[in-house]
XYZ file of C-alpha atoms in Angstrom:
752
model
C -97.029 -8.338 -20.365
C -94.260 -6.290 -21.266
C -95.936 -6.888 -24.859
C -99.175 -6.980 -24.202
C -101.549 -5.123 -26.490
C -104.975 -3.747 -25.791
C -107.422 -3.669 -27.705
C -111.229 -3.805 -28.143
C -111.135 -1.950 -24.889
C -112.201 1.878 -24.882
C -109.117 4.101 -24.894
C -109.558 6.724 -21.080
C -110.676 9.735 -21.723
C -107.066 11.519 -21.642
C -106.193 9.036 -24.672
C -106.890 10.793 -28.600
C -110.169 8.852 -29.715
C -107.849 9.199 -32.738
C -104.682 7.098 -31.074
C -102.765 5.059 -32.897
C -100.967 1.896 -32.187
C -97.839 1.320 -33.022
C -96.520 -2.183 -34.474
C -95.328 -4.781 -32.237
C -94.141 -7.984 -32.602
C -96.717 -9.975 -31.413
C -99.255 -11.964 -33.903
C -103.060 -11.649 -33.744
C -105.100 -12.098 -31.005
C -107.676 -14.519 -30.737
C -110.434 -13.542 -28.357
C -113.065 -16.056 -26.518
C -115.552 -13.750 -24.888
C -116.991 -16.145 -21.768
C -120.615 -14.925 -20.730
C -120.554 -16.578 -17.299
C -119.030 -15.047 -14.561
C -115.784 -16.047 -13.273
C -113.505 -15.535 -9.891
C -109.704 -14.479 -9.659
C -107.409 -14.193 -6.343
C -104.080 -12.598 -7.660
C -100.993 -10.595 -6.762
C -100.270 -6.929 -8.322
C -97.305 -7.151 -10.401
C -97.915 -4.204 -12.718
C -100.342 -0.964 -12.863
C -99.874 -0.201 -16.861
C -102.325 2.419 -16.852
C -103.953 5.137 -14.390
C -105.800 8.342 -14.646
C -108.665 9.948 -13.092
C -111.169 7.773 -15.523
C -109.220 4.453 -15.601
C -107.105 2.749 -13.941
C -105.471 -0.763 -15.496
C -103.794 -3.130 -12.927
C -102.418 -6.901 -13.031
C -100.788 -9.437 -11.659
C -99.882 -12.814 -10.923
C -102.854 -15.293 -10.234
C -102.765 -17.017 -6.978
C -104.074 -20.291 -5.272
C -107.632 -19.566 -4.141
C -106.723 -18.190 -0.008
C -103.253 -18.952 -0.126
C -99.811 -17.011 -1.373
C -98.779 -19.327 -3.953
C -99.193 -18.642 -7.176
C -101.566 -20.488 -9.756
C -99.371 -23.163 -11.961
C -101.497 -21.817 -14.773
C -99.769 -19.295 -17.416
C -101.786 -16.183 -17.536
C -102.325 -12.587 -16.094
C -105.391 -11.456 -14.856
C -105.666 -7.516 -15.588
C -108.810 -5.337 -14.445
C -109.686 -2.408 -16.148
C -112.402 -0.150 -14.047
C -113.371 3.347 -13.380
C -110.873 4.083 -9.775
C -114.013 5.418 -8.079
C -115.410 2.045 -7.978
C -112.361 0.313 -6.021
C -111.804 0.387 -2.402
C -107.919 1.455 -2.707
C -105.737 2.541 -5.087
C -103.637 -0.266 -6.947
C -99.816 -0.971 -5.706
C -97.707 -3.557 -6.461
C -97.723 -6.133 -4.291
C -101.120 -5.897 -3.409
C -103.672 -8.949 -3.003
C -106.882 -8.489 -4.737
C -109.923 -10.801 -5.722
C -112.155 -10.446 -8.653
C -115.664 -11.772 -9.894
C -117.467 -10.409 -12.919
C -117.278 -11.479 -16.815
C -113.893 -11.880 -18.600
C -112.080 -11.833 -21.839
C -109.381 -14.189 -22.443
C -106.699 -12.871 -25.074
C -104.146 -15.726 -26.480
C -101.240 -14.120 -27.327
C -98.545 -15.915 -29.316
C -95.492 -14.496 -28.070
C -92.139 -15.714 -29.241
C -92.094 -19.633 -29.001
C -95.192 -19.948 -26.527
C -98.626 -18.922 -26.343
C -99.583 -16.758 -22.741
C -103.228 -15.883 -21.692
C -104.270 -12.639 -20.498
C -107.640 -12.864 -18.538
C -108.897 -9.285 -18.779
C -112.183 -8.378 -16.225
C -113.733 -5.021 -17.367
C -116.164 -3.009 -14.882
C -116.114 -6.352 -13.189
C -119.335 -7.208 -10.410
C -117.170 -7.476 -7.655
C -113.772 -6.649 -6.882
C -112.215 -6.414 -3.462
C -108.383 -5.757 -2.122
C -107.065 -8.175 1.310
C -104.465 -7.401 3.413
C -102.906 -10.649 3.658
C -103.801 -12.770 6.829
C -101.154 -15.452 6.998
C -97.598 -15.136 7.317
C -96.007 -15.865 4.027
C -98.536 -13.618 2.687
C -97.460 -10.569 5.020
C -93.946 -11.161 4.786
C -94.292 -11.098 0.975
C -96.736 -8.211 0.810
C -94.841 -5.873 3.715
C -91.164 -6.509 1.388
C -93.108 -5.515 -1.483
C -95.756 -2.939 -1.174
C -93.700 0.678 -1.506
C -95.704 2.203 1.354
C -93.828 0.223 4.037
C -90.305 1.971 3.237
C -87.133 0.698 4.001
C -88.671 -2.840 5.243
C -86.971 -5.836 3.183
C -87.968 -9.633 3.286
C -85.651 -10.299 5.951
C -87.145 -7.490 8.076
C -90.886 -8.352 7.386
C -90.173 -12.139 8.110
C -88.573 -11.360 11.485
C -91.514 -9.083 12.199
C -93.740 -11.890 11.434
C -91.958 -14.254 14.256
C -92.273 -11.280 16.501
C -95.154 -10.269 16.377
C -96.767 -13.653 14.965
C -101.020 -13.581 15.002
C -101.111 -10.265 17.515
C -99.088 -8.427 14.272
C -102.496 -6.306 13.215
C -103.833 -6.143 16.674
C -100.195 -4.144 17.349
C -100.498 -2.045 14.197
C -103.872 -0.978 14.097
C -103.057 1.885 16.658
C -99.965 3.664 16.889
C -98.831 3.969 20.687
C -95.256 4.320 22.662
C -95.693 0.688 23.686
C -96.311 -0.495 19.994
C -93.361 1.098 19.074
C -91.439 -0.085 22.097
C -91.897 -3.709 20.679
C -90.616 -3.246 17.197
C -87.492 -1.314 18.513
C -85.590 -4.862 18.775
C -86.167 -5.328 14.649
C -86.478 -1.367 13.204
C -85.194 1.836 13.208
C -87.424 4.934 14.360
C -88.267 5.534 10.540
C -89.008 2.428 9.110
C -91.225 2.123 12.335
C -93.088 4.677 11.592
C -93.430 3.913 7.519
C -94.905 0.349 9.082
C -97.633 2.291 10.709
C -98.346 4.914 8.201
C -98.320 2.061 5.833
C -100.637 0.007 7.520
C -103.080 2.973 7.868
C -103.865 2.468 4.610
C -104.700 -0.371 4.839
C -106.533 -1.212 7.678
C -110.074 0.387 6.986
C -109.795 -2.170 3.809
C -112.614 -4.105 5.504
C -114.823 -1.058 5.705
C -114.003 -0.091 2.046
C -114.259 -3.217 0.352
C -118.468 -3.743 1.916
C -118.994 -0.093 0.718
C -117.583 -0.836 -2.623
C -119.812 -3.508 -2.501
C -122.701 -1.470 -2.160
C -121.918 0.742 -4.852
C -120.195 3.580 -2.656
C -117.971 5.360 -4.644
C -114.372 5.660 -3.392
C -114.147 9.610 -3.201
C -117.259 9.226 -0.855
C -115.356 6.540 0.913
C -112.501 8.155 1.856
C -114.485 11.367 3.020
C -117.125 9.302 4.991
C -114.018 7.177 6.595
C -112.257 10.714 7.847
C -114.893 11.470 9.478
C -116.858 8.750 10.869
C -113.473 6.190 11.081
C -114.723 2.795 12.516
C -118.184 3.559 12.869
C -118.294 4.181 9.227
C -120.856 1.178 8.433
C -122.681 1.852 11.464
C -123.287 5.320 10.404
C -124.805 4.369 6.937
C -127.160 1.031 8.657
C -128.339 4.023 10.454
C -129.047 6.622 8.089
C -128.380 5.926 4.724
C -128.985 9.546 3.360
C -125.626 10.112 5.772
C -123.920 9.770 2.243
C -125.359 12.733 0.878
C -123.506 14.829 2.916
C -120.472 13.180 1.610
C -120.648 13.681 -2.250
C -123.528 11.519 -3.204
C -126.518 11.867 -5.525
C -129.956 11.711 -3.857
C -131.018 9.164 -6.421
C -127.580 7.207 -5.554
C -128.421 6.853 -2.249
C -132.002 5.681 -2.653
C -130.108 2.457 -4.492
C -128.382 2.066 -1.373
C -131.128 2.549 1.012
C -133.601 -0.130 -0.981
C -130.849 -2.526 -0.672
C -132.624 -5.743 0.335
C -129.391 -7.048 1.715
C -129.266 -3.912 4.273
C -133.020 -4.488 5.229
C -133.640 -0.463 5.375
C -136.678 0.212 7.131
C -136.971 3.790 5.413
C -140.283 5.203 4.906
C -141.094 7.782 2.148
C -141.751 10.301 4.587
C -139.163 8.979 6.576
C -137.657 12.567 8.252
C -134.234 11.052 7.468
C -135.449 11.039 3.445
C -137.206 14.373 3.564
C -134.104 16.065 5.092
C -131.811 14.412 2.519
C -133.759 15.602 -0.472
C -133.947 19.421 1.024
C -130.020 19.285 1.724
C -129.884 18.099 -2.240
C -132.433 21.246 -3.176
C -130.222 23.564 -1.017
C -127.268 22.841 -2.822
C -128.364 23.080 -6.237
C -128.896 26.820 -5.132
C -125.276 27.065 -3.767
C -123.571 25.982 -7.158
C -125.642 28.457 -8.804
C -123.420 30.991 -6.155
C -126.478 32.080 -3.578
C -126.341 31.710 -0.080
C -129.616 31.681 1.059
C -132.454 30.704 -0.899
C -136.172 30.980 -0.665
C -139.323 28.306 -0.553
C -140.137 29.365 -4.304
C -136.336 28.579 -5.653
C -135.923 25.444 -3.263
C -140.040 24.021 -4.069
C -139.538 22.834 -7.517
C -135.966 21.002 -6.563
C -138.195 18.993 -3.725
C -141.010 18.280 -6.029
C -138.870 16.692 -8.303
C -137.167 14.207 -6.246
C -140.305 13.341 -3.969
C -142.938 13.641 -6.685
C -145.676 14.599 -3.537
C -146.532 17.825 -2.660
C -147.146 16.753 0.687
C -144.025 15.131 1.408
C -142.192 18.420 0.204
C -144.304 20.465 2.450
C -143.014 17.507 5.348
C -139.400 18.402 3.883
C -139.510 21.809 4.988
C -140.605 21.133 8.640
C -137.794 18.471 8.896
C -134.797 20.447 7.590
C -135.970 23.124 9.908
C -136.285 20.407 13.063
C -132.786 19.546 12.076
C -131.330 22.881 11.619
C -130.812 22.481 8.216
C -131.535 26.314 7.843
C -132.151 29.186 9.241
C -135.740 31.088 8.077
C -135.595 35.219 8.238
C -138.757 35.832 9.601
C -138.625 39.503 8.177
C -137.838 38.035 4.343
C -138.791 34.887 4.274
C -135.284 33.476 3.068
C -134.138 30.350 3.868
C -130.554 30.494 4.777
C -128.529 27.344 4.973
C -127.193 26.864 8.367
C -122.867 25.984 7.033
C -123.067 29.118 4.620
C -124.878 31.145 7.305
C -122.033 30.182 9.667
C -119.441 31.138 7.305
C -120.901 34.469 6.352
C -120.883 35.607 10.281
C -117.805 34.145 11.385
C -116.513 36.632 7.860
C -118.289 38.935 8.891
C -117.464 39.547 12.582
C -113.522 39.296 11.920
C -113.999 41.777 9.477
C -115.917 44.385 11.542
C -113.578 43.801 14.388
C -110.318 44.824 12.272
C -112.816 47.360 10.829
C -112.963 49.089 14.271
C -109.674 49.450 14.251
C -109.113 52.873 12.699
C -107.121 56.162 13.169
C -103.756 53.946 13.093
C -102.193 56.648 10.871
C -99.857 58.219 13.325
C -96.639 60.078 12.661
C -94.566 56.324 12.355
C -96.701 55.246 9.630
C -96.537 58.919 8.135
C -92.678 58.541 8.002
C -93.104 55.147 6.372
C -95.083 56.573 3.925
C -92.791 59.531 2.799
C -90.280 56.906 2.807
C -92.218 54.820 -0.075
C -93.332 57.519 -1.799
C -89.970 59.049 -1.701
C -88.385 55.661 -3.632
C -91.091 56.626 -6.791
C -89.646 57.528 -9.895
C -93.355 59.810 -10.432
C -96.094 62.010 -8.039
C -98.784 59.760 -6.862
C -102.165 61.402 -7.886
C -104.239 62.897 -5.174
C -106.493 59.906 -5.181
C -103.426 57.408 -5.576
C -102.366 59.411 -1.846
C -105.466 59.139 -0.262
C -105.447 55.749 -0.994
C -102.068 54.654 0.076
C -103.229 56.566 3.454
C -106.237 54.846 3.996
C -104.375 51.686 3.852
C -102.060 52.386 6.491
C -105.163 54.291 8.456
C -107.071 50.897 8.497
C -106.793 47.700 10.037
C -108.765 46.233 7.146
C -109.169 47.983 3.676
C -109.975 47.674 0.091
C -108.160 48.868 -3.274
C -110.890 49.017 -6.129
C -110.785 49.583 -9.609
C -111.173 48.743 -12.989
C -108.169 48.486 -15.512
C -105.372 50.986 -15.572
C -106.878 52.633 -12.650
C -103.767 52.687 -10.675
C -103.958 50.253 -8.129
C -100.848 48.300 -8.277
C -99.007 52.034 -8.087
C -101.166 52.116 -4.376
C -100.490 49.060 -3.487
C -96.566 48.831 -4.052
C -96.273 52.098 -2.240
C -98.292 51.116 0.785
C -96.400 47.686 1.148
C -93.066 49.191 1.020
C -94.530 51.793 3.596
C -95.837 48.688 5.679
C -92.465 46.858 5.496
C -90.145 50.418 6.325
C -93.004 49.645 10.302
C -91.711 46.304 10.098
C -95.010 44.023 8.960
C -94.201 40.695 7.689
C -96.060 40.773 4.248
C -98.486 37.568 3.131
C -99.058 38.352 -0.340
C -101.698 35.863 -1.918
C -103.544 35.293 -5.082
C -105.602 32.296 -5.701
C -104.276 31.351 -9.271
C -100.459 30.284 -9.865
C -100.280 32.886 -12.703
C -101.887 36.088 -10.857
C -99.680 35.173 -7.860
C -96.781 35.725 -10.614
C -97.868 39.121 -11.585
C -98.971 40.303 -8.130
C -94.778 39.353 -7.300
C -93.786 40.911 -10.526
C -95.793 43.923 -9.575
C -95.006 44.291 -5.983
C -91.674 42.947 -5.524
C -92.616 41.087 -2.382
C -92.340 36.963 -1.846
C -96.097 35.951 -2.798
C -97.780 32.784 -3.102
C -101.200 31.118 -3.832
C -103.968 30.795 -1.545
C -103.575 27.120 -1.627
C -100.329 27.384 -0.609
C -101.140 29.793 2.404
C -103.579 27.495 3.719
C -101.193 24.393 3.936
C -98.843 26.367 5.556
C -98.584 27.045 9.184
C -101.254 29.745 10.394
C -100.483 32.923 10.666
C -99.832 33.277 14.696
C -99.558 36.514 16.887
C -96.111 36.395 17.841
C -93.376 39.500 18.383
C -93.571 40.070 14.411
C -96.781 42.523 13.179
C -98.423 40.606 9.792
C -100.333 41.945 6.893
C -102.313 39.942 4.381
C -102.572 41.155 0.819
C -105.349 39.336 -1.490
C -104.932 40.216 -4.844
C -107.905 39.781 -7.567
C -110.246 39.515 -4.519
C -113.240 39.302 -6.741
C -112.351 35.586 -7.165
C -112.593 34.787 -3.293
C -115.846 33.049 -2.699
C -117.615 32.393 1.181
C -115.612 29.183 1.909
C -112.250 30.205 1.128
C -112.826 33.738 2.921
C -113.493 31.939 5.768
C -110.699 29.341 5.502
C -108.385 32.216 5.473
C -109.846 34.060 8.859
C -109.531 30.897 10.667
C -105.662 30.559 9.497
C -104.672 34.048 10.643
C -104.846 35.896 13.756
C -107.110 38.337 14.579
C -104.453 40.757 14.721
C -103.473 40.723 11.211
C -104.314 43.637 9.301
C -105.976 42.394 5.814
C -105.938 44.343 2.438
C -107.880 43.157 -0.474
C -107.551 44.531 -4.252
C -109.628 43.879 -7.210
C -112.562 44.619 -9.297
C -115.941 43.988 -7.907
C -117.451 44.058 -11.612
C -115.649 41.118 -12.630
C -116.943 37.997 -12.570
C -118.359 37.027 -9.653
C -116.453 33.600 -7.957
C -117.171 30.425 -8.995
C -118.019 28.895 -5.829
C -121.122 30.553 -3.474
C -121.072 34.128 -2.602
C -119.557 36.999 -3.494
C -117.038 38.294 -1.115
C -115.272 41.490 -2.764
C -118.892 42.877 -3.947
C -120.549 42.422 -0.437
C -117.667 44.232 1.137
C -117.823 47.512 -1.079
C -121.512 47.450 -1.342
C -121.677 47.478 2.643
C -119.868 50.437 3.186
C -118.473 49.065 6.412
C -115.177 48.177 5.169
C -112.815 51.583 4.355
C -112.439 51.613 0.313
C -110.573 53.724 -2.123
C -112.295 53.206 -5.620
C -109.558 54.422 -8.016
C -110.866 55.616 -11.738
C -109.353 56.908 -14.746
C -108.021 60.180 -14.665
C -107.681 60.890 -18.354
C -106.769 58.882 -21.507
C -102.526 59.487 -21.684
C -101.516 59.968 -25.326
C -100.342 56.914 -26.953
C -102.712 54.605 -24.911
C -104.238 51.375 -26.169
C -107.736 52.930 -25.060
C -108.500 49.676 -23.131
C -109.776 51.209 -19.877
C -111.781 53.471 -20.989
C -113.088 50.646 -23.654
C -113.515 48.635 -20.090
C -115.228 51.390 -18.535
C -118.024 52.257 -21.123
C -118.721 48.120 -21.060
C -118.947 48.248 -16.909
C -121.322 50.900 -17.378
C -123.570 49.104 -19.997
C -122.663 51.305 -22.456
C -122.203 50.279 -25.892
C -118.913 52.146 -27.414
C -119.524 54.599 -30.150
C -117.011 53.101 -32.455
C -116.546 48.825 -31.744
C -113.239 49.578 -33.175
C -110.748 51.884 -31.483
C -107.287 52.351 -30.200
C -105.711 48.661 -29.871
C -109.401 47.361 -30.159
C -110.945 45.767 -33.098
C -114.010 44.163 -33.567
C -114.773 41.682 -36.162
C -118.169 41.436 -37.163
C -118.534 37.673 -37.978
C -121.430 35.210 -38.205
C -121.523 32.899 -35.739
C -120.483 29.603 -37.354
C -117.467 31.103 -38.592
C -116.588 32.547 -35.324
C -113.899 29.372 -34.393
C -112.176 30.063 -37.913
C -111.691 33.663 -37.349
C -110.008 33.218 -33.905
C -107.768 30.871 -35.395
C -106.950 33.184 -38.371
C -106.417 35.670 -35.847
C -104.002 33.613 -33.718
C -101.877 33.019 -36.395
C -100.818 36.521 -36.658
C -98.957 36.436 -33.698
C -98.759 33.093 -31.763
C -96.597 33.583 -29.053
C -98.516 36.774 -27.808
C -101.762 35.819 -28.235
C -104.402 33.780 -25.944
C -107.940 32.946 -27.253
C -111.396 33.559 -24.598
C -114.506 31.629 -25.088
C -117.313 30.894 -22.893
C -117.874 27.101 -23.499
C -115.664 24.321 -23.228
C -117.301 22.503 -27.066
C -116.037 26.280 -28.557
C -112.563 25.926 -27.035
C -111.735 22.494 -27.957
C -113.257 23.841 -31.595
C -110.962 26.770 -31.466
C -107.660 24.443 -29.725
C -108.269 21.840 -32.628
C -108.124 24.803 -35.534
C -104.965 26.312 -33.760
C -103.065 23.057 -33.463
C -103.383 22.208 -36.989
C -102.914 26.067 -38.069
C -99.361 27.222 -35.658
C -97.478 23.652 -34.958
C -99.091 20.517 -37.081
C -96.104 19.092 -37.905
C -94.769 18.457 -34.117
C -94.039 15.245 -32.604
C -96.940 13.878 -30.883
C -96.763 12.360 -27.109
C -96.273 9.053 -26.642
C -97.046 7.070 -24.327
C -97.213 3.379 -23.363
C -100.881 1.465 -21.987
C -99.896 -2.452 -21.354
C -96.979 -2.337 -23.384
C -98.268 -1.041 -26.456
C -96.980 2.990 -27.625
C -100.216 4.853 -28.056
C -99.861 8.876 -29.407
C -101.962 11.879 -27.335
C -102.995 14.639 -29.825
C -100.636 16.942 -27.634
C -97.531 17.809 -29.979
C -94.170 19.030 -29.135
C -94.106 23.157 -28.320
C -98.065 23.318 -27.991
C -99.488 25.580 -25.742
C -100.450 23.425 -22.462
C -103.392 23.906 -20.350
C -103.826 21.996 -16.676
C -107.420 21.146 -15.536
C -106.519 19.632 -12.080
C -104.942 20.769 -8.811
C -101.497 18.742 -8.486
C -99.932 21.020 -5.790
C -96.941 18.751 -5.200
C -95.930 19.306 -8.574
C -96.572 22.498 -8.477
C -99.465 22.583 -10.770
C -102.959 24.840 -10.214
C -106.418 24.165 -12.100
C -105.686 26.547 -14.846
C -101.922 26.384 -15.323
C -100.360 27.337 -18.862
C -96.903 26.197 -20.180
C -95.540 24.847 -23.232
C -94.669 21.003 -24.263
C -90.915 21.341 -24.440
C -90.330 17.519 -24.885
C -91.833 14.355 -25.871
C -89.046 12.271 -24.926
C -89.676 9.248 -23.145
C -87.750 8.786 -19.734
C -88.494 5.857 -16.721
C -91.797 7.131 -15.764
C -91.722 10.463 -17.852
C -93.719 10.984 -21.272
C -91.974 14.177 -21.608
C -91.531 17.287 -20.237
C -93.496 20.775 -19.978
C -91.854 24.591 -19.001
C -94.927 26.539 -16.859
C -95.152 30.260 -17.287
C -93.888 30.637 -14.098
C -90.585 28.947 -15.258
C -91.345 25.580 -13.331
C -89.982 22.415 -15.585
C -92.730 19.782 -14.897
C -92.574 16.060 -16.081
C -95.214 14.507 -17.519
C -96.736 11.055 -15.927
C -99.692 9.416 -16.249
C -101.160 11.583 -13.912
C -100.284 14.860 -15.379
C -101.470 13.269 -18.905
C -104.553 12.535 -17.633
C -105.143 16.789 -16.993
C -103.376 18.102 -19.859
C -105.065 19.989 -22.270
C -104.540 22.471 -25.463
C -104.389 25.766 -24.270
C -104.241 28.316 -27.146
C -108.270 29.239 -26.391
C -109.259 28.790 -22.807
C -112.394 29.649 -21.021
C -112.817 33.206 -18.917
C -112.748 31.208 -16.144
C -109.099 30.050 -15.979
C -108.255 32.736 -17.453
C -109.068 35.205 -14.466
C -106.589 36.710 -12.303
C -104.114 36.913 -15.712
C -103.316 38.821 -18.053
C -102.133 38.634 -21.706
C -100.530 40.862 -23.941
C -103.227 40.272 -27.056
C -106.191 38.479 -26.426
C -108.939 36.880 -28.767
C -112.125 37.323 -27.538
C -114.890 34.718 -28.856
C -118.340 36.605 -28.245
C -121.434 34.273 -28.610
C -124.333 35.230 -27.018
C -125.480 32.755 -24.250
C -126.548 31.532 -20.737
C -122.516 32.228 -19.428
C -121.960 35.072 -21.534
C -122.901 38.720 -19.961
C -121.669 42.261 -19.379
C -119.399 41.172 -16.226
C -118.182 37.937 -18.674
C -117.477 40.721 -21.426
C -115.473 42.985 -19.277
C -113.409 40.703 -17.052
C -112.583 39.021 -20.953
C -111.507 42.929 -22.126
C -109.619 43.337 -18.825
C -107.029 40.475 -19.420
C -105.190 42.107 -22.339
C -102.520 44.323 -21.576
C -101.855 46.085 -24.902
C -104.442 44.608 -27.774
C -107.823 43.412 -28.191
C -109.801 41.167 -30.665
C -113.432 40.627 -30.537
C -115.489 37.995 -32.879
C -118.581 38.112 -32.932
C -121.933 40.008 -34.174
C -122.651 43.789 -33.548
C -126.095 42.857 -32.305
C -124.803 40.190 -29.757
C -122.420 42.470 -28.298
C -125.509 45.271 -27.945
C -127.406 42.498 -26.344
C -124.565 41.446 -23.965
C -123.839 44.962 -23.022
C -126.963 46.634 -22.108
C -128.388 43.845 -19.895
C -127.339 43.387 -16.684
C -124.700 40.710 -14.955
C -126.330 37.666 -14.030
C -123.828 38.116 -11.297
C -126.510 41.239 -9.712
C -128.881 38.114 -9.009
C -126.534 35.919 -6.695
C -128.210 36.054 -3.204
C -125.630 36.777 -0.649
C -126.435 37.950 2.860
C -122.915 39.118 4.149
C -123.604 42.858 3.255
C -126.236 42.529 6.062
C -124.002 41.334 8.292
C -121.124 43.577 7.717
C -123.508 46.992 8.218
C -124.492 45.464 11.771
């Protein structure tokens, strides 16, 4: 199998379309497509390729309902979207498959070997072995059962026999007692953990059979456990709450095999349609909506005005939303709950003021005394406000001194004996925060995965940097993760891009005036400064600067069709210091391609194996890399940046990336799937970061507004190049930001 050549298969997205196959030693492949459906049972022996888009796994065919290998000299290979599988493939598992197969005759040396390939088969099922020999072999081979070899697996079967499954289904003291004579405590834990992975297989197989994606299955099982199938049978529209689309659930609901009897006017169906319509507005960033906004979505789904009216009633009866009688606005229950919890916690902290006593003053004097310069009057006010209130904000644009204030306030808090928890949304922002304040920092995700910050003898302070990026769900999780006594400091710029998720927490806090806030401003332009803070301030106010090119800001009048080229030429002037910001993924991809050709066209390409064949990815040694998914266990976040420093394969790895944080990341298949070129990135990926020199691809469109341009400009430390037309620049600057139209109820709740 190691020499298998994959042809006439669509190569996964992570593999470049122009990927080149190296020349192998095999002779030509004769393909014999067979039209009728076939079945195979096999034991997994290899998983040549896996990613978020596709997984390819192969194995030895088995005699039907047996653990014994089929005498036929062939392998079974499945190529499928992992979301269509009941569980992740693992070596040692038993699978059955039914569908169209391709038979490939491989001339390898002196013999011919067949590979039976099922691409997106009709039916695929993973099964936990039932018979003794099957189970023994499975447990010995499956890596989930760490420390249990064949002899111990055989002893387990001899001990438990037919009660094997009943014993392992629940991890109880009695079950563990039974196993003590054979296994050590750590092996017993591994046995239960490994079995837990498979005990729901029958449910997963059923759901996969009914076209329910694996990601939905896992969420459903986590909530409903062994009652998952019953929950679906009772109400198939429950699947919408776990991530399925209305149209996909309709297909499940109309499945003849399931014998659902759900009429078009059934409240279950109508409530589901309303949930989808509400979700559409939540995805736009709103925390509440209106009937005017919801009605078109509902009409599209239900295609009947009468049913639309009934859907609103069904939603109200099911407490999907609360209607505000004063405003006529619809408040989804989940979002309203989160807003209420956040507002209640912040109001409780805000009531704790006048905390600046002699002890705090002494701490302030100590912290200020260490500074090599005098604080301005406004900065002194900001620091003392931080010490006087249990919750407060330090806000302002670039160059206003937020970092100086925060650093001083935190030193004072440290003197007062507080444990400081400083966090930011992105890894890069957390790293910058650490460099600025000198205290240990982490990402919000890491904080939420750690033990909750509880009330003990130690006093605690939570600092949330770049707070404009914090959406309502994240803030809700944060306030539930910390004890009510924990003080909070928000820092950020409420005029930057709103969060990707719903709500606009920092902007709402500032607008409410219920929380102490010191808004810092530029005092005056310093001699020899870049002029960036002043320029960004004008943009934020909707004022077009008199001179588009001034100081360290350079405007390049450019026709739309040449924006990519000009950005690339500017990048070439100083590649080590530059980053291009572009509004759309398409424009980012175009600029990345040009930049790679311009600055790194001769680097060795990243190569990897798929089914024993060497393929090349369009990533080169010394390329700038962007990661597009979270891999917390590897220290990678969506938006992490780094450099591809090695393309040498070793073990399961294909090379190495060094992140901007200095951490080394091994390039495995899972990591490879979320790697892209990072010469140009979208602004959302750049938020929370700064770069010495930025190049802004200004292209008027749905995404680009005043807040976008303002945020892009504030990403630069020392030099800016804006590429686009003056007309677009003026239009973007003078029109109000889209975020102003984002509905949020947190402001009103904070004012109460």
